Amino acid sequence: VHGGAQSMPLMYNNEESPFYSEAEREFPQNQDWTANGADSLSLWVQGVATNSPAELYVIVEDSTGKTATATNSTAVTSAEWTLWVIPQSDLAGVNMAKVKKMTLGVGNKTAPVKGGTGLVYIDEIGYGRPLP
């Protein structure tokens, strides 16, 4: 756990079809991730050094169904807690004032290939502005 009382473990087994693993959160009401001048999405990630290398991805979907994806190629093998800050400009095409769904995954959903297995922890997902 990076902060608070719990984190989300995400076990992945990409040795079997569909060759990616993910967790999804659909919000009951649209979320405004631009409030108070927010310009970034952030999350803390801790992998395990013995994990099979794989891409960690975040997919953000707005209320009209438009999606954008950000990827991190080193997070799942980093044994230390790492802050991943995603500028909203990296999620172009999505209305960040009307976020409906967020998906966290390991692998490559758009071009799946057989991969490995492992465990990654996700904690403190938020939006805002990075510290100077």
GROMACS .gro file of N, CA and C in nm:
model
  396
    1VAL      N    1   0.085  -0.118   0.000
    1VAL     CA    2   0.000   0.000   0.000
    1VAL      C    3   0.089   0.123   0.000
    2HIS      N    4   0.060   0.214  -0.091
    2HIS     CA    5   0.136   0.338  -0.095
    2HIS      C    6   0.079   0.440   0.004
    3GLY      N    7  -0.051   0.454   0.005
    3GLY     CA    8  -0.116   0.548   0.097
    3GLY      C    9  -0.252   0.494   0.137
    4GLY      N   10  -0.298   0.527   0.256
    4GLY     CA   11  -0.427   0.477   0.302
    4GLY      C   12  -0.416   0.335   0.353
    5ALA      N   13  -0.529   0.263   0.345
    5ALA     CA   14  -0.536   0.130   0.404
    5ALA      C   15  -0.529   0.016   0.303
    6GLN      N   16  -0.545   0.047   0.174
    6GLN     CA   17  -0.544  -0.062   0.076
    6GLN      C   18  -0.501  -0.012  -0.061
    7SER      N   19  -0.456  -0.105  -0.143
    7SER     CA   20  -0.427  -0.076  -0.284
    7SER      C   21  -0.496  -0.184  -0.366
    8MET      N   22  -0.498  -0.166  -0.497
    8MET     CA   23  -0.563  -0.264  -0.582
    8MET      C   24  -0.458  -0.356  -0.644
    9PRO      N   25  -0.460  -0.485  -0.610
    9PRO     CA   26  -0.371  -0.577  -0.679
    9PRO      C   27  -0.433  -0.614  -0.814
   10LEU      N   28  -0.352  -0.614  -0.916
   10LEU     CA   29  -0.396  -0.654  -1.049
   10LEU      C   30  -0.305  -0.768  -1.096
   11MET      N   31  -0.356  -0.890  -1.085
   11MET     CA   32  -0.280  -1.006  -1.133
   11MET      C   33  -0.304  -1.018  -1.282
   12TYR      N   34  -0.198  -1.047  -1.355
   12TYR     CA   35  -0.215  -1.065  -1.498
   12TYR      C   36  -0.157  -1.199  -1.543
   13ASN      N   37  -0.229  -1.261  -1.634
   13ASN     CA   38  -0.187  -1.385  -1.697
   13ASN      C   39  -0.216  -1.370  -1.845
   14ASN      N   40  -0.116  -1.326  -1.917
   14ASN     CA   41  -0.132  -1.301  -2.060
   14ASN      C   42  -0.075  -1.417  -2.144
   15GLU      N   43  -0.062  -1.534  -2.080
   15GLU     CA   44  -0.019  -1.653  -2.153
   15GLU      C   45  -0.137  -1.718  -2.224
   16GLU      N   46  -0.259  -1.681  -2.185
   16GLU     CA   47  -0.381  -1.735  -2.245
   16GLU      C   48  -0.457  -1.623  -2.314
   17SER      N   49  -0.532  -1.657  -2.418
   17SER     CA   50  -0.615  -1.560  -2.489
   17SER      C   51  -0.713  -1.496  -2.391
   18PRO      N   52  -0.733  -1.368  -2.394
   18PRO     CA   53  -0.709  -1.273  -2.503
   18PRO      C   54  -0.572  -1.206  -2.497
   19PHE      N   55  -0.481  -1.250  -2.409
   19PHE     CA   56  -0.342  -1.201  -2.399
   19PHE      C   57  -0.332  -1.060  -2.343
   20TYR      N   58  -0.433  -1.014  -2.272
   20TYR     CA   59  -0.425  -0.891  -2.193
   20TYR      C   60  -0.517  -0.910  -2.072
   21SER      N   61  -0.488  -0.837  -1.966
   21SER     CA   62  -0.564  -0.846  -1.842
   21SER      C   63  -0.602  -0.706  -1.799
   22GLU      N   64  -0.726  -0.688  -1.750
   22GLU     CA   65  -0.766  -0.553  -1.713
   22GLU      C   66  -0.873  -0.550  -1.606
   23ALA      N   67  -0.881  -0.434  -1.543
   23ALA     CA   68  -0.984  -0.401  -1.445
   23ALA      C   69  -1.049  -0.272  -1.492
   24GLU      N   70  -1.180  -0.262  -1.473
   24GLU     CA   71  -1.255  -0.150  -1.529
   24GLU      C   72  -1.343  -0.088  -1.421
   25ARG      N   73  -1.357   0.044  -1.426
   25ARG     CA   74  -1.448   0.115  -1.337
   25ARG      C   75  -1.536   0.205  -1.421
   26GLU      N   76  -1.666   0.178  -1.418
   26GLU     CA   77  -1.762   0.266  -1.485
   26GLU      C   78  -1.830   0.349  -1.377
   27PHE      N   79  -1.826   0.479  -1.394
   27PHE     CA   80  -1.881   0.570  -1.295
   27PHE      C   81  -2.032   0.585  -1.315
   28PRO      N   82  -2.110   0.588  -1.207
   28PRO     CA   83  -2.255   0.603  -1.220
   28PRO      C   84  -2.295   0.739  -1.278
   29GLN      N   85  -2.210   0.840  -1.256
   29GLN     CA   86  -2.231   0.973  -1.313
   29GLN      C   87  -2.100   1.018  -1.377
   30ASN      N   88  -2.112   1.098  -1.483
   30ASN     CA   89  -1.991   1.150  -1.548
   30ASN      C   90  -1.904   1.223  -1.448
   31GLN      N   91  -1.772   1.207  -1.463
   31GLN     CA   92  -1.674   1.271  -1.376
   31GLN      C   93  -1.608   1.387  -1.449
   32ASP      N   94  -1.591   1.499  -1.381
   32ASP     CA   95  -1.523   1.615  -1.440
   32ASP      C   96  -1.380   1.616  -1.391
   33TRP      N   97  -1.289   1.567  -1.475
   33TRP     CA   98  -1.147   1.561  -1.438
   33TRP      C   99  -1.072   1.686  -1.482
   34THR      N  100  -1.146   1.793  -1.511
   34THR     CA  101  -1.085   1.923  -1.541
   34THR      C  102  -1.112   2.024  -1.430
   35ALA      N  103  -1.188   1.984  -1.329
   35ALA     CA  104  -1.228   2.075  -1.221
   35ALA      C  105  -1.107   2.141  -1.156
   36ASN      N  106  -1.123   2.267  -1.123
   36ASN     CA  107  -1.020   2.345  -1.054
   36ASN      C  108  -0.888   2.350  -1.130
   37GLY      N  109  -0.895   2.346  -1.263
   37GLY     CA  110  -0.774   2.357  -1.345
   37GLY      C  111  -0.693   2.230  -1.358
   38ALA      N  112  -0.751   2.115  -1.323
   38ALA     CA  113  -0.679   1.988  -1.333
   38ALA      C  114  -0.634   1.965  -1.476
   39ASP      N  115  -0.511   1.918  -1.491
   39ASP     CA  116  -0.457   1.892  -1.624
   39ASP      C  117  -0.384   1.759  -1.634
   40SER      N  118  -0.394   1.675  -1.530
   40SER     CA  119  -0.321   1.547  -1.528
   40SER      C  120  -0.400   1.441  -1.453
   41LEU      N  121  -0.377   1.318  -1.494
   41LEU     CA  122  -0.425   1.200  -1.423
   41LEU      C  123  -0.302   1.137  -1.360
   42SER      N  124  -0.313   1.090  -1.237
   42SER     CA  125  -0.196   1.029  -1.174
   42SER      C  126  -0.236   0.903  -1.098
   43LEU      N  127  -0.141   0.812  -1.085
   43LEU     CA  128  -0.160   0.692  -1.007
   43LEU      C  129  -0.024   0.641  -0.962
   44TRP      N  130  -0.023   0.578  -0.847
   44TRP     CA  131   0.097   0.514  -0.797
   44TRP      C  132   0.093   0.368  -0.836
   45VAL      N  133   0.206   0.316  -0.881
   45VAL     CA  134   0.216   0.179  -0.932
   45VAL      C  135   0.337   0.112  -0.870
   46GLN      N  136   0.320  -0.013  -0.830
   46GLN     CA  137   0.433  -0.094  -0.785
   46GLN      C  138   0.420  -0.232  -0.846
   47GLY      N  139   0.520  -0.271  -0.920
   47GLY     CA  140   0.523  -0.405  -0.977
   47GLY      C  141   0.611  -0.493  -0.892
   48VAL      N  142   0.653  -0.601  -0.952
   48VAL     CA  143   0.743  -0.695  -0.887
   48VAL      C  144   0.858  -0.718  -0.985
   49ALA      N  145   0.980  -0.712  -0.935
   49ALA     CA  146   1.097  -0.723  -1.022
   49ALA      C  147   1.098  -0.852  -1.105
   50THR      N  148   1.034  -0.957  -1.053
   50THR     CA  149   1.033  -1.084  -1.125
   50THR      C  150   0.915  -1.098  -1.222
   51ASN      N  151   0.831  -0.994  -1.231
   51ASN     CA  152   0.721  -0.998  -1.327
   51ASN      C  153   0.773  -1.012  -1.469
   52SER      N  154   0.692  -1.074  -1.553
   52SER     CA  155   0.722  -1.073  -1.696
   52SER      C  156   0.703  -0.931  -1.746
   53PRO      N  157   0.795  -0.879  -1.827
   53PRO     CA  158   0.778  -0.743  -1.879
   53PRO      C  159   0.649  -0.734  -1.961
   54ALA      N  160   0.579  -0.622  -1.943
   54ALA     CA  161   0.455  -0.598  -2.017
   54ALA      C  162   0.420  -0.451  -2.002
   55GLU      N  163   0.334  -0.405  -2.090
   55GLU     CA  164   0.290  -0.266  -2.085
   55GLU      C  165   0.172  -0.253  -1.992
   56LEU      N  166   0.177  -0.151  -1.906
   56LEU     CA  167   0.062  -0.112  -1.826
   56LEU      C  168  -0.010  -0.004  -1.904
   57TYR      N  169  -0.143  -0.011  -1.913
   57TYR     CA  170  -0.215   0.092  -1.986
   57TYR      C  171  -0.334   0.143  -1.905
   58VAL      N  172  -0.371   0.267  -1.936
   58VAL     CA  173  -0.490   0.330  -1.882
   58VAL      C  174  -0.574   0.375  -2.002
   59ILE      N  175  -0.699   0.335  -2.003
   59ILE     CA  176  -0.793   0.380  -2.105
   59ILE      C  177  -0.898   0.466  -2.036
   60VAL      N  178  -0.918   0.586  -2.088
   60VAL     CA  179  -1.022   0.676  -2.036
   60VAL      C  180  -1.128   0.688  -2.144
   61GLU      N  181  -1.255   0.674  -2.103
   61GLU     CA  182  -1.367   0.683  -2.197
   61GLU      C  183  -1.464   0.791  -2.149
   62ASP      N  184  -1.509   0.874  -2.243
   62ASP     CA  185  -1.605   0.979  -2.205
   62ASP      C  186  -1.748   0.933  -2.230
   63SER      N  187  -1.843   1.019  -2.200
   63SER     CA  188  -1.985   0.983  -2.208
   63SER      C  189  -2.033   0.956  -2.350
   64THR      N  190  -1.956   0.996  -2.452
   64THR     CA  191  -1.995   0.968  -2.591
   64THR      C  192  -1.929   0.841  -2.645
   65GLY      N  193  -1.847   0.775  -2.562
   65GLY     CA  194  -1.781   0.651  -2.604
   65GLY      C  195  -1.643   0.671  -2.664
   66LYS      N  196  -1.595   0.796  -2.671
   66LYS     CA  197  -1.460   0.819  -2.723
   66LYS      C  198  -1.359   0.774  -2.617
   67THR      N  199  -1.250   0.712  -2.665
   67THR     CA  200  -1.148   0.662  -2.573
   67THR      C  201  -1.010   0.714  -2.611
   68ALA      N  202  -0.922   0.714  -2.513
   68ALA     CA  203  -0.781   0.744  -2.534
   68ALA      C  204  -0.702   0.656  -2.438
   69THR      N  205  -0.582   0.618  -2.480
   69THR     CA  206  -0.500   0.525  -2.403
   69THR      C  207  -0.362   0.585  -2.377
   70ALA      N  208  -0.315   0.567  -2.255
   70ALA     CA  209  -0.177   0.601  -2.218
   70ALA      C  210  -0.110   0.472  -2.174
   71THR      N  211   0.020   0.457  -2.204
   71THR     CA  212   0.092   0.335  -2.169
   71THR      C  213   0.219   0.365  -2.093
   72ASN      N  214   0.261   0.266  -2.014
   72ASN     CA  215   0.385   0.274  -1.937
   72ASN      C  216   0.454   0.139  -1.951
   73SER      N  217   0.572   0.137  -2.009
   73SER     CA  218   0.639   0.009  -2.038
   73SER      C  219   0.727  -0.042  -1.925
   74THR      N  220   0.748   0.035  -1.818
   74THR     CA  221   0.837  -0.009  -1.711
   74THR      C  222   0.769  -0.033  -1.577
   75ALA      N  223   0.644   0.008  -1.563
   75ALA     CA  224   0.578   0.005  -1.432
   75ALA      C  225   0.564  -0.135  -1.373
   76VAL      N  226   0.532  -0.235  -1.453
   76VAL     CA  227   0.504  -0.367  -1.396
   76VAL      C  228   0.627  -0.439  -1.343
   77THR      N  229   0.745  -0.397  -1.382
   77THR     CA  230   0.867  -0.461  -1.331
   77THR      C  231   0.941  -0.375  -1.229
   78SER      N  232   0.885  -0.259  -1.195
   78SER     CA  233   0.947  -0.172  -1.096
   78SER      C  234   0.906  -0.217  -0.956
   79ALA      N  235   1.003  -0.256  -0.875
   79ALA     CA  236   0.973  -0.307  -0.740
   79ALA      C  237   0.949  -0.194  -0.640
   80GLU      N  238   0.966  -0.071  -0.681
   80GLU     CA  239   0.942   0.045  -0.594
   80GLU      C  240   0.813   0.115  -0.637
   81TRP      N  241   0.745   0.178  -0.542
   81TRP     CA  242   0.629   0.259  -0.578
   81TRP      C  243   0.674   0.371  -0.671
   82THR      N  244   0.604   0.387  -0.782
   82THR     CA  245   0.638   0.487  -0.882
   82THR      C  246   0.514   0.569  -0.914
   83LEU      N  247   0.530   0.701  -0.915
   83LEU     CA  248   0.420   0.788  -0.952
   83LEU      C  249   0.417   0.800  -1.104
   84TRP      N  250   0.304   0.767  -1.163
   84TRP     CA  251   0.284   0.781  -1.307
   84TRP      C  252   0.189   0.898  -1.328
   85VAL      N  253   0.239   1.004  -1.385
   85VAL     CA  254   0.158   1.123  -1.414
   85VAL      C  255   0.132   1.125  -1.564
   86ILE      N  256   0.006   1.131  -1.599
   86ILE     CA  257  -0.036   1.130  -1.739
   86ILE      C  258  -0.098   1.266  -1.771
   87PRO      N  259  -0.031   1.350  -1.849
   87PRO     CA  260  -0.092   1.478  -1.887
   87PRO      C  261  -0.220   1.451  -1.966
   88GLN      N  262  -0.322   1.532  -1.940
   88GLN     CA  263  -0.447   1.514  -2.013
   88GLN      C  264  -0.427   1.531  -2.164
   89SER      N  265  -0.325   1.603  -2.204
   89SER     CA  266  -0.296   1.618  -2.346
   89SER      C  267  -0.259   1.484  -2.409
   90ASP      N  268  -0.213   1.387  -2.330
   90ASP     CA  269  -0.183   1.252  -2.380
   90ASP      C  270  -0.310   1.170  -2.401
   91LEU      N  271  -0.423   1.225  -2.355
   91LEU     CA  272  -0.552   1.157  -2.368
   91LEU      C  273  -0.643   1.236  -2.460
   92ALA      N  274  -0.584   1.294  -2.563
   92ALA     CA  275  -0.657   1.380  -2.658
   92ALA      C  276  -0.773   1.304  -2.722
   93GLY      N  277  -0.880   1.378  -2.747
   93GLY     CA  278  -0.997   1.322  -2.811
   93GLY      C  279  -1.106   1.282  -2.714
   94VAL      N  280  -1.071   1.273  -2.586
   94VAL     CA  281  -1.167   1.240  -2.482
   94VAL      C  282  -1.208   1.368  -2.411
   95ASN      N  283  -1.336   1.384  -2.385
   95ASN     CA  284  -1.384   1.499  -2.309
   95ASN      C  285  -1.359   1.471  -2.161
   96MET      N  286  -1.253   1.527  -2.107
   96MET     CA  287  -1.213   1.499  -1.969
   96MET      C  288  -1.310   1.560  -1.867
   97ALA      N  289  -1.403   1.641  -1.912
   97ALA     CA  290  -1.507   1.695  -1.824
   97ALA      C  291  -1.628   1.602  -1.816
   98LYS      N  292  -1.624   1.492  -1.894
   98LYS     CA  293  -1.736   1.397  -1.894
   98LYS      C  294  -1.685   1.254  -1.898
   99VAL      N  295  -1.595   1.220  -1.805
   99VAL     CA  296  -1.537   1.085  -1.800
   99VAL      C  297  -1.642   0.987  -1.747
  100LYS      N  298  -1.663   0.879  -1.821
  100LYS     CA  299  -1.761   0.778  -1.784
  100LYS      C  300  -1.696   0.648  -1.735
  101LYS      N  301  -1.577   0.616  -1.790
  101LYS     CA  302  -1.516   0.487  -1.757
  101LYS      C  303  -1.364   0.498  -1.760
  102MET      N  304  -1.299   0.420  -1.673
  102MET     CA  305  -1.154   0.409  -1.673
  102MET      C  306  -1.118   0.262  -1.665
  103THR      N  307  -1.022   0.221  -1.748
  103THR     CA  308  -0.976   0.083  -1.751
  103THR      C  309  -0.826   0.081  -1.728
  104LEU      N  310  -0.781  -0.007  -1.640
  104LEU     CA  311  -0.639  -0.030  -1.616
  104LEU      C  312  -0.609  -0.170  -1.667
  105GLY      N  313  -0.501  -0.184  -1.744
  105GLY     CA  314  -0.471  -0.315  -1.797
  105GLY      C  315  -0.324  -0.340  -1.817
  106VAL      N  316  -0.291  -0.465  -1.840
  106VAL     CA  317  -0.155  -0.508  -1.867
  106VAL      C  318  -0.156  -0.588  -1.997
  107GLY      N  319  -0.069  -0.552  -2.088
  107GLY     CA  320  -0.061  -0.617  -2.218
  107GLY      C  321  -0.082  -0.514  -2.328
  108ASN      N  322  -0.131  -0.560  -2.441
  108ASN     CA  323  -0.160  -0.471  -2.553
  108ASN      C  324  -0.297  -0.508  -2.607
  109LYS      N  325  -0.399  -0.433  -2.569
  109LYS     CA  326  -0.537  -0.464  -2.607
  109LYS      C  327  -0.562  -0.449  -2.756
  110THR      N  328  -0.496  -0.353  -2.820
  110THR     CA  329  -0.521  -0.327  -2.962
  110THR      C  330  -0.447  -0.426  -3.053
  111ALA      N  331  -0.336  -0.481  -3.007
  111ALA     CA  332  -0.261  -0.580  -3.085
  111ALA      C  333  -0.211  -0.689  -2.990
  112PRO      N  334  -0.303  -0.771  -2.938
  112PRO     CA  335  -0.266  -0.869  -2.836
  112PRO      C  336  -0.168  -0.975  -2.887
  113VAL      N  337  -0.069  -1.002  -2.805
  113VAL     CA  338   0.026  -1.110  -2.831
  113VAL      C  339   0.048  -1.186  -2.700
  114LYS      N  340   0.080  -1.313  -2.712
  114LYS     CA  341   0.104  -1.395  -2.594
  114LYS      C  342   0.213  -1.331  -2.509
  115GLY      N  343   0.186  -1.320  -2.379
  115GLY     CA  344   0.281  -1.258  -2.288
  115GLY      C  345   0.302  -1.342  -2.164
  116GLY      N  346   0.340  -1.276  -2.057
  116GLY     CA  347   0.372  -1.347  -1.934
  116GLY      C  348   0.270  -1.325  -1.825
  117THR      N  349   0.317  -1.345  -1.703
  117THR     CA  350   0.231  -1.334  -1.586
  117THR      C  351   0.297  -1.243  -1.483
  118GLY      N  352   0.216  -1.197  -1.389
  118GLY     CA  353   0.271  -1.115  -1.283
  118GLY      C  354   0.164  -1.051  -1.198
  119LEU      N  355   0.208  -0.958  -1.115
  119LEU     CA  356   0.122  -0.887  -1.021
  119LEU      C  357   0.169  -0.743  -1.013
  120VAL      N  358   0.076  -0.650  -1.022
  120VAL     CA  359   0.108  -0.509  -1.009
  120VAL      C  360   0.005  -0.448  -0.914
  121TYR      N  361   0.050  -0.355  -0.831
  121TYR     CA  362  -0.037  -0.286  -0.737
  121TYR      C  363  -0.062  -0.144  -0.786
  122ILE      N  364  -0.188  -0.100  -0.775
  122ILE     CA  365  -0.229   0.034  -0.816
  122ILE      C  366  -0.284   0.103  -0.692
  123ASP      N  367  -0.246   0.229  -0.672
  123ASP     CA  368  -0.293   0.302  -0.554
  123ASP      C  369  -0.307   0.451  -0.587
  124GLU      N  370  -0.389   0.517  -0.513
  124GLU     CA  371  -0.404   0.663  -0.515
  124GLU      C  372  -0.423   0.720  -0.656
  125ILE      N  373  -0.527   0.672  -0.723
  125ILE     CA  374  -0.561   0.727  -0.855
  125ILE      C  375  -0.627   0.862  -0.832
  126GLY      N  376  -0.583   0.962  -0.907
  126GLY     CA  377  -0.643   1.094  -0.889
  126GLY      C  378  -0.619   1.182  -1.009
  127TYR      N  379  -0.679   1.298  -1.007
  127TYR     CA  380  -0.656   1.398  -1.112
  127TYR      C  381  -0.626   1.530  -1.043
  128GLY      N  382  -0.555   1.615  -1.113
  128GLY     CA  383  -0.519   1.744  -1.056
  128GLY      C  384  -0.408   1.807  -1.137
  129ARG      N  385  -0.318   1.875  -1.065
  129ARG     CA  386  -0.203   1.940  -1.128
  129ARG      C  387  -0.078   1.888  -1.057
  130PRO      N  388   0.025   1.852  -1.132
  130PRO     CA  389   0.149   1.806  -1.069
  130PRO      C  390   0.212   1.917  -0.985
  131LEU      N  391   0.281   1.878  -0.881
  131LEU     CA  392   0.354   1.977  -0.801
  131LEU      C  393   0.467   2.036  -0.884
  132PRO      N  394   0.497   2.165  -0.862
  132PRO     CA  395   0.606   2.228  -0.939
  132PRO      C  396   0.742   2.169  -0.904
   0.00000   0.00000   0.00000
